[in-house]
PDB file of C-alpha atoms in Angstrom:
ATOM      1  CA  UNK A   1     113.181  76.306  47.509  1.00 37.00           C
ATOM      2  CA  UNK A   2     114.793  79.561  46.962  1.00 35.00           C
ATOM      3  CA  UNK A   3     111.482  80.411  44.879  1.00 39.00           C
ATOM      4  CA  UNK A   4     109.542  79.731  47.894  1.00 41.00           C
ATOM      5  CA  UNK A   5     111.287  81.618  50.368  1.00 39.00           C
ATOM      6  CA  UNK A   6     111.502  84.741  48.247  1.00 40.00           C
ATOM      7  CA  UNK A   7     107.648  84.497  47.750  1.00 42.00           C
ATOM      8  CA  UNK A   8     107.222  84.384  51.476  1.00 49.00           C
ATOM      9  CA  UNK A   9     108.719  87.552  51.907  1.00 52.00           C
ATOM     10  CA  UNK A  10     106.439  90.371  53.363  1.00 49.00           C
ATOM     11  CA  UNK A  11     106.329  93.165  50.964  1.00 47.00           C
ATOM     12  CA  UNK A  12     108.322  95.935  51.617  1.00 49.00           C
ATOM     13  CA  UNK A  13     107.115  99.060  53.647  1.00 51.00           C
ATOM     14  CA  UNK A  14     107.323 102.224  52.213  1.00 55.00           C
ATOM     15  CA  UNK A  15     108.967 104.920  54.501  1.00 62.00           C
ATOM     16  CA  UNK A  16     106.505 107.251  56.224  1.00 69.00           C
ATOM     17  CA  UNK A  17     106.720 111.026  54.061  1.00 76.00           C
ATOM     18  CA  UNK A  18     108.407 113.686  56.013  1.00 82.00           C
ATOM     19  CA  UNK A  19     106.221 116.308  57.484  1.00 87.00           C
ATOM     20  CA  UNK A  20     107.540 119.586  57.932  1.00 90.00           C
ATOM     21  CA  UNK A  21     106.135 122.378  60.237  1.00 93.00           C
ATOM     22  CA  UNK A  22     106.411 125.542  61.530  1.00 95.00           C
ATOM     23  CA  UNK A  23     107.687 125.744  65.486  1.00 96.00           C
ATOM     24  CA  UNK A  24     105.227 126.217  68.041  1.00 97.00           C
ATOM     25  CA  UNK A  25     107.207 129.364  69.512  1.00 96.00           C
ATOM     26  CA  UNK A  26     106.990 131.233  65.986  1.00 96.00           C
ATOM     27  CA  UNK A  27     102.991 130.547  66.412  1.00 97.00           C
ATOM     28  CA  UNK A  28     102.650 131.548  69.965  1.00 96.00           C
ATOM     29  CA  UNK A  29     104.397 134.743  69.336  1.00 96.00           C
ATOM     30  CA  UNK A  30     101.828 135.414  66.759  1.00 97.00           C
ATOM     31  CA  UNK A  31      98.831 134.777  69.079  1.00 96.00           C
ATOM     32  CA  UNK A  32      97.091 137.767  70.692  1.00 93.00           C
ATOM     33  CA  UNK A  33      97.814 141.484  69.943  1.00 94.00           C
ATOM     34  CA  UNK A  34      94.514 141.949  68.554  1.00 95.00           C
ATOM     35  CA  UNK A  35      94.169 145.802  69.408  1.00 94.00           C
ATOM     36  CA  UNK A  36      96.668 145.994  66.367  1.00 95.00           C
ATOM     37  CA  UNK A  37      94.989 143.171  64.212  1.00 97.00           C
ATOM     38  CA  UNK A  38      92.312 144.666  61.800  1.00 97.00           C
ATOM     39  CA  UNK A  39      90.412 141.297  61.258  1.00 97.00           C
ATOM     40  CA  UNK A  40      89.918 141.142  64.917  1.00 96.00           C
ATOM     41  CA  UNK A  41      89.082 145.052  64.936  1.00 96.00           C
ATOM     42  CA  UNK A  42      86.342 144.417  62.152  1.00 95.00           C
ATOM     43  CA  UNK A  43      85.027 141.162  64.316  1.00 95.00           C
ATOM     44  CA  UNK A  44      84.418 143.251  67.091  1.00 94.00           C
ATOM     45  CA  UNK A  45      82.842 146.131  65.333  1.00 92.00           C
ATOM     46  CA  UNK A  46      80.189 143.820  63.524  1.00 90.00           C
ATOM     47  CA  UNK A  47      79.512 140.951  65.782  1.00 90.00           C
ATOM     48  CA  UNK A  48      80.721 142.618  69.779  1.00 91.00           C
ATOM     49  CA  UNK A  49      83.858 141.945  71.746  1.00 91.00           C
ATOM     50  CA  UNK A  50      82.564 138.702  73.266  1.00 91.00           C
ATOM     51  CA  UNK A  51      81.876 137.101  69.857  1.00 92.00           C
ATOM     52  CA  UNK A  52      84.893 138.296  68.098  1.00 94.00           C
ATOM     53  CA  UNK A  53      86.990 136.718  71.016  1.00 94.00           C
ATOM     54  CA  UNK A  54      85.402 133.815  70.821  1.00 93.00           C
ATOM     55  CA  UNK A  55      85.956 133.524  67.048  1.00 96.00           C
ATOM     56  CA  UNK A  56      89.701 134.660  67.512  1.00 97.00           C
ATOM     57  CA  UNK A  57      90.111 131.935  70.195  1.00 96.00           C
ATOM     58  CA  UNK A  58      88.484 129.172  68.326  1.00 96.00           C
ATOM     59  CA  UNK A  59      90.640 129.800  64.935  1.00 97.00           C
ATOM     60  CA  UNK A  60      93.545 130.515  66.799  1.00 97.00           C
ATOM     61  CA  UNK A  61      94.245 133.515  64.688  1.00 97.00           C
ATOM     62  CA  UNK A  62      97.371 135.088  64.791  1.00 97.00           C
ATOM     63  CA  UNK A  63      98.973 138.770  64.411  1.00 97.00           C
ATOM     64  CA  UNK A  64     101.722 139.526  62.071  1.00 97.00           C
ATOM     65  CA  UNK A  65     104.058 142.608  61.682  1.00 94.00           C
ATOM     66  CA  UNK A  66     104.223 141.910  58.104  1.00 95.00           C
ATOM     67  CA  UNK A  67     101.892 144.843  57.370  1.00 96.00           C
ATOM     68  CA  UNK A  68     100.424 147.253  60.249  1.00 96.00           C
ATOM     69  CA  UNK A  69      97.085 145.397  60.909  1.00 97.00           C
ATOM     70  CA  UNK A  70      97.905 142.078  59.164  1.00 97.00           C
ATOM     71  CA  UNK A  71      96.424 139.009  61.112  1.00 98.00           C
ATOM     72  CA  UNK A  72      97.574 135.341  59.973  1.00 98.00           C
ATOM     73  CA  UNK A  73      94.955 132.407  59.367  1.00 98.00           C
ATOM     74  CA  UNK A  74      97.339 129.046  60.866  1.00 97.00           C
ATOM     75  CA  UNK A  75      96.594 126.200  58.814  1.00 97.00           C
ATOM     76  CA  UNK A  76      96.786 123.327  61.781  1.00 97.00           C
ATOM     77  CA  UNK A  77      96.367 120.059  61.331  1.00 95.00           C
ATOM     78  CA  UNK A  78      94.810 117.157  63.187  1.00 92.00           C
ATOM     79  CA  UNK A  79      98.019 116.305  64.959  1.00 93.00           C
ATOM     80  CA  UNK A  80      98.037 120.081  66.151  1.00 95.00           C
ATOM     81  CA  UNK A  81     101.251 120.596  63.828  1.00 95.00           C
ATOM     82  CA  UNK A  82     101.024 124.290  62.172  1.00 96.00           C
ATOM     83  CA  UNK A  83     101.473 123.420  58.792  1.00 95.00           C
ATOM     84  CA  UNK A  84     101.477 126.977  57.156  1.00 95.00           C
ATOM     85  CA  UNK A  85     100.419 130.526  58.257  1.00 96.00           C
ATOM     86  CA  UNK A  86      98.977 132.578  55.910  1.00 97.00           C
ATOM     87  CA  UNK A  87      99.153 136.508  56.390  1.00 97.00           C
ATOM     88  CA  UNK A  88      96.230 138.932  55.145  1.00 97.00           C
ATOM     89  CA  UNK A  89      95.607 142.356  55.451  1.00 97.00           C
ATOM     90  CA  UNK A  90      92.046 143.383  55.410  1.00 96.00           C
ATOM     91  CA  UNK A  91      90.242 147.019  54.486  1.00 95.00           C
ATOM     92  CA  UNK A  92      87.499 148.274  56.454  1.00 93.00           C
ATOM     93  CA  UNK A  93      85.076 146.471  54.207  1.00 91.00           C
ATOM     94  CA  UNK A  94      86.553 142.954  54.838  1.00 93.00           C
ATOM     95  CA  UNK A  95      88.370 143.297  51.512  1.00 92.00           C
ATOM     96  CA  UNK A  96      92.244 142.323  50.863  1.00 94.00           C
ATOM     97  CA  UNK A  97      93.858 145.254  50.588  1.00 95.00           C
ATOM     98  CA  UNK A  98      95.547 145.463  46.833  1.00 92.00           C
ATOM     99  CA  UNK A  99      98.626 147.722  45.893  1.00 89.00           C
ATOM    100  CA  UNK A 100     100.346 148.274  42.743  1.00 89.00           C
ATOM    101  CA  UNK A 101     104.048 147.079  43.002  1.00 85.00           C
ATOM    102  CA  UNK A 102     106.897 148.544  41.699  1.00 83.00           C
ATOM    103  CA  UNK A 103     106.695 146.868  38.104  1.00 85.00           C
ATOM    104  CA  UNK A 104     103.264 148.124  37.828  1.00 87.00           C
ATOM    105  CA  UNK A 105     101.592 145.010  38.730  1.00 89.00           C
ATOM    106  CA  UNK A 106      98.266 144.943  41.146  1.00 90.00           C
ATOM    107  CA  UNK A 107      98.730 142.865  43.991  1.00 91.00           C
ATOM    108  CA  UNK A 108      96.834 142.015  47.226  1.00 93.00           C
ATOM    109  CA  UNK A 109      98.576 141.913  50.818  1.00 95.00           C
ATOM    110  CA  UNK A 110      98.814 138.544  51.165  1.00 96.00           C
ATOM    111  CA  UNK A 111     101.961 136.403  52.128  1.00 95.00           C
ATOM    112  CA  UNK A 112     103.089 133.161  54.391  1.00 96.00           C
ATOM    113  CA  UNK A 113     104.729 133.139  57.575  1.00 96.00           C
ATOM    114  CA  UNK A 114     107.703 131.336  56.404  1.00 95.00           C
ATOM    115  CA  UNK A 115     108.177 133.911  53.046  1.00 95.00           C
ATOM    116  CA  UNK A 116     108.003 136.680  55.628  1.00 95.00           C
ATOM    117  CA  UNK A 117     110.507 135.633  58.130  1.00 95.00           C
ATOM    118  CA  UNK A 118     112.776 134.597  55.215  1.00 94.00           C
ATOM    119  CA  UNK A 119     112.800 138.087  53.657  1.00 93.00           C
ATOM    120  CA  UNK A 120     113.310 139.417  57.043  1.00 94.00           C
ATOM    121  CA  UNK A 121     116.753 137.461  57.911  1.00 95.00           C
ATOM    122  CA  UNK A 122     117.805 137.894  54.262  1.00 94.00           C
ATOM    123  CA  UNK A 123     117.295 141.829  54.818  1.00 93.00           C
ATOM    124  CA  UNK A 124     119.507 141.269  57.967  1.00 94.00           C
ATOM    125  CA  UNK A 125     121.945 139.099  56.004  1.00 95.00           C
ATOM    126  CA  UNK A 126     121.225 136.418  58.923  1.00 95.00           C
ATOM    127  CA  UNK A 127     120.883 132.637  58.155  1.00 95.00           C
ATOM    128  CA  UNK A 128     117.978 130.721  57.940  1.00 95.00           C
ATOM    129  CA  UNK A 129     117.492 128.439  60.945  1.00 95.00           C
ATOM    130  CA  UNK A 130     117.605 124.600  59.977  1.00 94.00           C
ATOM    131  CA  UNK A 131     113.637 124.319  60.390  1.00 94.00           C
ATOM    132  CA  UNK A 132     113.187 127.263  57.980  1.00 95.00           C
ATOM    133  CA  UNK A 133     115.608 125.966  55.326  1.00 94.00           C
ATOM    134  CA  UNK A 134     114.044 122.485  55.033  1.00 93.00           C
ATOM    135  CA  UNK A 135     110.749 124.002  55.217  1.00 93.00           C
ATOM    136  CA  UNK A 136     111.043 125.983  52.076  1.00 92.00           C
ATOM    137  CA  UNK A 137     112.474 123.198  50.161  1.00 91.00           C
ATOM    138  CA  UNK A 138     109.382 120.932  50.715  1.00 87.00           C
ATOM    139  CA  UNK A 139     107.044 123.406  49.025  1.00 78.00           C
ATOM    140  CA  UNK A 140     104.054 122.160  50.869  1.00 76.00           C
ATOM    141  CA  UNK A 141     103.084 125.078  52.939  1.00 70.00           C
ATOM    142  CA  UNK A 142      99.214 124.282  53.322  1.00 71.00           C
ATOM    143  CA  UNK A 143      98.392 121.077  52.773  1.00 84.00           C
ATOM    144  CA  UNK A 144      95.666 120.575  55.274  1.00 95.00           C
ATOM    145  CA  UNK A 145      91.807 122.172  55.814  1.00 97.00           C
ATOM    146  CA  UNK A 146      91.951 125.653  57.990  1.00 97.00           C
ATOM    147  CA  UNK A 147      89.813 125.055  61.287  1.00 97.00           C
ATOM    148  CA  UNK A 148      90.827 121.185  62.030  1.00 97.00           C
ATOM    149  CA  UNK A 149      91.325 121.904  65.517  1.00 96.00           C
ATOM    150  CA  UNK A 150      87.989 122.503  66.249  1.00 96.00           C
ATOM    151  CA  UNK A 151      87.048 118.474  65.616  1.00 95.00           C
ATOM    152  CA  UNK A 152      88.594 117.638  68.657  1.00 92.00           C
ATOM    153  CA  UNK A 153      85.781 119.139  70.637  1.00 91.00           C
ATOM    154  CA  UNK A 154      82.571 118.803  68.670  1.00 91.00           C
ATOM    155  CA  UNK A 155      80.590 115.337  68.337  1.00 91.00           C
ATOM    156  CA  UNK A 156      81.125 113.271  65.445  1.00 89.00           C
ATOM    157  CA  UNK A 157      78.004 113.832  64.096  1.00 91.00           C
ATOM    158  CA  UNK A 158      77.884 117.430  63.568  1.00 94.00           C
ATOM    159  CA  UNK A 159      78.063 118.351  60.079  1.00 95.00           C
ATOM    160  CA  UNK A 160      81.015 120.265  58.406  1.00 96.00           C
ATOM    161  CA  UNK A 161      80.401 122.875  55.990  1.00 96.00           C
ATOM    162  CA  UNK A 162      83.566 123.643  53.756  1.00 97.00           C
ATOM    163  CA  UNK A 163      84.478 127.155  52.181  1.00 96.00           C
ATOM    164  CA  UNK A 164      87.015 128.256  50.102  1.00 96.00           C
ATOM    165  CA  UNK A 165      88.857 131.316  52.295  1.00 96.00           C
ATOM    166  CA  UNK A 166      89.680 131.314  56.064  1.00 97.00           C
ATOM    167  CA  UNK A 167      88.121 134.728  56.300  1.00 97.00           C
ATOM    168  CA  UNK A 168      84.627 133.100  55.338  1.00 96.00           C
ATOM    169  CA  UNK A 169      85.035 130.078  57.810  1.00 97.00           C
ATOM    170  CA  UNK A 170      85.518 132.588  60.281  1.00 97.00           C
ATOM    171  CA  UNK A 171      82.546 134.950  59.798  1.00 95.00           C
ATOM    172  CA  UNK A 172      80.062 131.886  58.854  1.00 94.00           C
ATOM    173  CA  UNK A 173      80.418 130.477  62.195  1.00 95.00           C
ATOM    174  CA  UNK A 174      79.239 132.935  63.907  1.00 93.00           C
ATOM    175  CA  UNK A 175      76.425 133.058  62.062  1.00 90.00           C
ATOM    176  CA  UNK A 176      75.594 129.218  61.980  1.00 90.00           C
ATOM    177  CA  UNK A 177      77.183 127.279  64.578  1.00 88.00           C
ATOM    178  CA  UNK A 178      75.194 124.310  63.730  1.00 89.00           C
ATOM    179  CA  UNK A 179      78.120 123.574  61.422  1.00 94.00           C
ATOM    180  CA  UNK A 180      82.021 122.850  61.879  1.00 96.00           C
ATOM    181  CA  UNK A 181      83.242 125.440  59.454  1.00 97.00           C
ATOM    182  CA  UNK A 182      86.297 124.815  58.059  1.00 98.00           C
ATOM    183  CA  UNK A 183      88.194 126.218  54.589  1.00 98.00           C
ATOM    184  CA  UNK A 184      89.992 124.673  51.842  1.00 97.00           C
ATOM    185  CA  UNK A 185      92.049 127.630  51.387  1.00 94.00           C
ATOM    186  CA  UNK A 186      91.534 127.590  47.137  1.00 92.00           C
ATOM    187  CA  UNK A 187      89.105 126.310  45.002  1.00 92.00           C
ATOM    188  CA  UNK A 188      91.784 123.808  43.557  1.00 93.00           C
ATOM    189  CA  UNK A 189      92.325 122.319  46.917  1.00 94.00           C
ATOM    190  CA  UNK A 190      88.969 120.222  47.387  1.00 95.00           C
ATOM    191  CA  UNK A 191      90.656 116.806  47.271  1.00 94.00           C
ATOM    192  CA  UNK A 192      90.703 113.680  49.388  1.00 94.00           C
ATOM    193  CA  UNK A 193      94.093 114.458  50.985  1.00 93.00           C
ATOM    194  CA  UNK A 194      92.905 117.263  52.424  1.00 94.00           C
ATOM    195  CA  UNK A 195      89.404 116.175  53.276  1.00 96.00           C
ATOM    196  CA  UNK A 196      91.226 112.858  54.986  1.00 94.00           C
ATOM    197  CA  UNK A 197      90.100 114.201  58.701  1.00 95.00           C
ATOM    198  CA  UNK A 198      86.467 114.102  57.492  1.00 96.00           C
ATOM    199  CA  UNK A 199      85.970 110.517  56.723  1.00 95.00           C
ATOM    200  CA  UNK A 200      82.676 109.827  58.379  1.00 93.00           C
ATOM    201  CA  UNK A 201      81.293 113.282  58.551  1.00 95.00           C
ATOM    202  CA  UNK A 202      78.480 114.997  56.902  1.00 95.00           C
ATOM    203  CA  UNK A 203      80.076 117.779  54.392  1.00 96.00           C
ATOM    204  CA  UNK A 204      78.439 120.741  52.496  1.00 95.00           C
ATOM    205  CA  UNK A 205      80.282 122.501  50.245  1.00 95.00           C
ATOM    206  CA  UNK A 206      79.528 126.499  49.903  1.00 94.00           C
ATOM    207  CA  UNK A 207      81.495 127.634  46.968  1.00 93.00           C
ATOM    208  CA  UNK A 208      82.215 131.248  45.845  1.00 90.00           C
ATOM    209  CA  UNK A 209      80.176 132.830  43.235  1.00 84.00           C
ATOM    210  CA  UNK A 210      81.908 132.811  39.889  1.00 79.00           C
ATOM    211  CA  UNK A 211      81.346 133.331  36.074  1.00 79.00           C
ATOM    212  CA  UNK A 212      79.094 131.185  34.436  1.00 85.00           C
ATOM    213  CA  UNK A 213      80.541 127.993  32.947  1.00 81.00           C
ATOM    214  CA  UNK A 214      80.078 127.401  29.114  1.00 82.00           C
ATOM    215  CA  UNK A 215      76.513 126.373  28.177  1.00 76.00           C
ATOM    216  CA  UNK A 216      75.525 126.453  32.005  1.00 79.00           C
ATOM    217  CA  UNK A 217      73.331 128.648  34.195  1.00 81.00           C
ATOM    218  CA  UNK A 218      75.642 127.523  37.083  1.00 79.00           C
ATOM    219  CA  UNK A 219      79.297 129.253  37.786  1.00 83.00           C
ATOM    220  CA  UNK A 220      82.419 127.697  37.325  1.00 90.00           C
ATOM    221  CA  UNK A 221      83.485 127.201  40.977  1.00 91.00           C
ATOM    222  CA  UNK A 222      80.310 125.746  41.712  1.00 91.00           C
ATOM    223  CA  UNK A 223      80.369 123.127  38.823  1.00 93.00           C
ATOM    224  CA  UNK A 224      83.849 122.215  39.591  1.00 94.00           C
ATOM    225  CA  UNK A 225      83.501 121.570  43.071  1.00 95.00           C
ATOM    226  CA  UNK A 226      80.021 119.329  42.180  1.00 94.00           C
ATOM    227  CA  UNK A 227      82.032 117.237  39.615  1.00 95.00           C
ATOM    228  CA  UNK A 228      84.823 116.940  42.630  1.00 95.00           C
ATOM    229  CA  UNK A 229      82.449 115.808  45.087  1.00 95.00           C
ATOM    230  CA  UNK A 230      80.776 113.540  42.825  1.00 95.00           C
ATOM    231  CA  UNK A 231      84.351 111.607  42.441  1.00 95.00           C
ATOM    232  CA  UNK A 232      84.641 111.732  46.381  1.00 96.00           C
ATOM    233  CA  UNK A 233      81.631 110.032  47.016  1.00 95.00           C
ATOM    234  CA  UNK A 234      82.922 107.121  45.265  1.00 93.00           C
ATOM    235  CA  UNK A 235      85.450 104.941  47.236  1.00 86.00           C
ATOM    236  CA  UNK A 236      88.823 104.986  45.280  1.00 86.00           C
ATOM    237  CA  UNK A 237      92.142 102.941  45.684  1.00 82.00           C
ATOM    238  CA  UNK A 238      93.789 106.098  47.464  1.00 82.00           C
ATOM    239  CA  UNK A 239      90.589 107.202  49.755  1.00 85.00           C
ATOM    240  CA  UNK A 240      87.141 106.074  50.852  1.00 90.00           C
ATOM    241  CA  UNK A 241      83.718 107.466  49.915  1.00 93.00           C
ATOM    242  CA  UNK A 242      82.942 110.850  51.466  1.00 95.00           C
ATOM    243  CA  UNK A 243      79.668 112.168  52.510  1.00 95.00           C
ATOM    244  CA  UNK A 244      80.124 115.316  50.620  1.00 96.00           C
ATOM    245  CA  UNK A 245      77.420 117.464  48.906  1.00 94.00           C
ATOM    246  CA  UNK A 246      77.786 121.031  47.065  1.00 94.00           C
ATOM    247  CA  UNK A 247      75.118 124.083  48.241  1.00 91.00           C
ATOM    248  CA  UNK A 248      73.709 126.121  45.463  1.00 89.00           C
ATOM    249  CA  UNK A 249      72.897 128.824  48.165  1.00 84.00           C
ATOM    250  CA  UNK A 250      74.824 131.621  46.086  1.00 86.00           C
ATOM    251  CA  UNK A 251      74.300 130.061  42.652  1.00 86.00           C
ATOM    252  CA  UNK A 252      70.530 131.199  43.342  1.00 84.00           C
ATOM    253  CA  UNK A 253      71.045 134.526  44.817  1.00 81.00           C
ATOM    254  CA  UNK A 254      74.274 135.976  43.115  1.00 83.00           C
ATOM    255  CA  UNK A 255      73.942 138.974  40.503  1.00 83.00           C
ATOM    256  CA  UNK A 256      76.073 139.277  37.570  1.00 85.00           C
ATOM    257  CA  UNK A 257      78.278 141.660  39.724  1.00 84.00           C
ATOM    258  CA  UNK A 258      78.410 139.513  42.409  1.00 82.00           C
ATOM    259  CA  UNK A 259      79.933 137.041  39.721  1.00 87.00           C
ATOM    260  CA  UNK A 260      82.488 139.216  38.244  1.00 86.00           C
ATOM    261  CA  UNK A 261      83.752 140.432  41.555  1.00 84.00           C
ATOM    262  CA  UNK A 262      83.661 136.428  42.910  1.00 84.00           C
ATOM    263  CA  UNK A 263      81.684 136.854  46.236  1.00 84.00           C
ATOM    264  CA  UNK A 264      81.351 134.373  48.895  1.00 87.00           C
ATOM    265  CA  UNK A 265      79.074 133.125  51.516  1.00 87.00           C
ATOM    266  CA  UNK A 266      80.442 135.615  53.785  1.00 90.00           C
ATOM    267  CA  UNK A 267      80.188 138.553  51.675  1.00 88.00           C
ATOM    268  CA  UNK A 268      76.456 137.539  50.997  1.00 85.00           C
ATOM    269  CA  UNK A 269      75.971 137.700  54.973  1.00 86.00           C
ATOM    270  CA  UNK A 270      77.839 140.545  55.684  1.00 86.00           C
ATOM    271  CA  UNK A 271      75.512 142.916  53.238  1.00 79.00           C
ATOM    272  CA  UNK A 272      72.382 141.762  55.214  1.00 65.00           C
ATOM    273  CA  UNK A 273      73.323 142.259  58.564  1.00 55.00           C
ATOM    274  CA  UNK A 274      73.161 145.899  60.067  1.00 51.00           C
ATOM    275  CA  UNK A 275      74.760 146.021  63.554  1.00 51.00           C
ATOM    276  CA  UNK A 276      74.662 143.535  66.513  1.00 47.00           C
ATOM    277  CA  UNK A 277      72.285 144.267  69.872  1.00 44.00           C
ATOM    278  CA  UNK A 278      74.253 145.818  72.588  1.00 43.00           C
ATOM    279  CA  UNK A 279      73.598 142.711  74.858  1.00 45.00           C
ATOM    280  CA  UNK A 280      76.104 140.750  72.915  1.00 44.00           C
ATOM    281  CA  UNK A 281      79.040 142.901  74.955  1.00 48.00           C
ATOM    282  CA  UNK A 282      77.382 142.063  78.107  1.00 47.00           C
ATOM    283  CA  UNK A 283      79.806 139.931  80.631  1.00 45.00           C
ATOM    284  CA  UNK A 284      79.179 136.340  80.383  1.00 40.00           C
ATOM    285  CA  UNK A 285      79.041 134.239  83.905  1.00 43.00           C
ATOM    286  CA  UNK A 286      82.216 132.797  85.182  1.00 40.00           C
ATOM    287  CA  UNK A 287      82.991 129.512  83.118  1.00 38.00           C
ATOM    288  CA  UNK A 288      80.696 129.790  80.796  1.00 36.00           C
ATOM    289  CA  UNK A 289      81.224 129.056  77.084  1.00 34.00           C
ATOM    290  CA  UNK A 290      80.631 132.164  74.817  1.00 34.00           C
ATOM    291  CA  UNK A 291      78.046 131.315  72.218  1.00 36.00           C
ATOM    292  CA  UNK A 292      76.441 133.510  69.252  1.00 37.00           C
ATOM    293  CA  UNK A 293      74.104 131.626  67.006  1.00 39.00           C
ATOM    294  CA  UNK A 294      72.380 134.777  65.319  1.00 39.00           C
ATOM    295  CA  UNK A 295      70.079 132.267  63.385  1.00 40.00           C
ATOM    296  CA  UNK A 296      69.651 129.257  61.755  1.00 44.00           C
ATOM    297  CA  UNK A 297      70.346 128.778  58.084  1.00 47.00           C
ATOM    298  CA  UNK A 298      66.958 127.189  57.543  1.00 49.00           C
ATOM    299  CA  UNK A 299      65.611 130.599  59.062  1.00 48.00           C
ATOM    300  CA  UNK A 300      68.073 132.863  57.151  1.00 43.00           C
ATOM    301  CA  UNK A 301      67.075 131.360  53.971  1.00 46.00           C
ATOM    302  CA  UNK A 302      63.520 132.230  54.338  1.00 47.00           C
ATOM    303  CA  UNK A 303      64.002 135.482  55.794  1.00 41.00           C
ATOM    304  CA  UNK A 304      62.190 138.587  53.958  1.00 43.00           C
ATOM    305  CA  UNK A 305      64.835 141.188  53.530  1.00 39.00           C
ATOM    306  CA  UNK A 306      62.945 143.311  51.585  1.00 41.00           C
TER     307      UNK A 306
END
């Protein structure tokens, strides 16, 4: 009787893992201020003010005082929690600004909202707020895709395009709006945990260019994501099957120099574009949703740029 009662006990459920995020007021303080945001200026210069404003709002891009001109790429999950904020400073050629530190090491002007805030408080000899202490201790600063809030307003059947960097997702969205453009954040971040909100959606991944893999005519990044995509297409114990393919767009076009520099899809597009028509800055009708579709991907691939 005792054994029977034990066997009928329901399994003990595991406690839900706590989620740490950045407070809404910190996020809201960063939104806007685009007159001193270099990334916002680059978007406006290249695509026009209307398209730039559309993209800045669509991806909820912030402005940081970490460096003059810096922007914030916010990683916001499917429940609208601000899981991380990456700070970047770009030069006039859309590249991350580099500098040499006191130790003679070459570094990029890339930081995170939480580390920047912690540094400022330490400089002022002020205590951390409770949320910042807990956030730093959990050591998981961008566990979701960049651009996820877009999924709330787009049809389930609209295909998703995945790239590595937030900058690339923003720029590509202005060229090809037949996709929902998202970024994983780093080459190694293409995994089932981050892709979970995309279950049931058609996904195309566009890896950056990279040096050739061993005994291969394809770059290491393409080979890496192709292997991961093959695994993701198979249902596993810890995740369902994903509908994901990897594009060889850059692999078919990149030069040896491009591989050495690790160019991405956005770099390729920006190199081809020579400016925007003045009528893009004309006022739009009240309550209209601004839209910019320069071309379709199919037309771009077949366009003679010689």
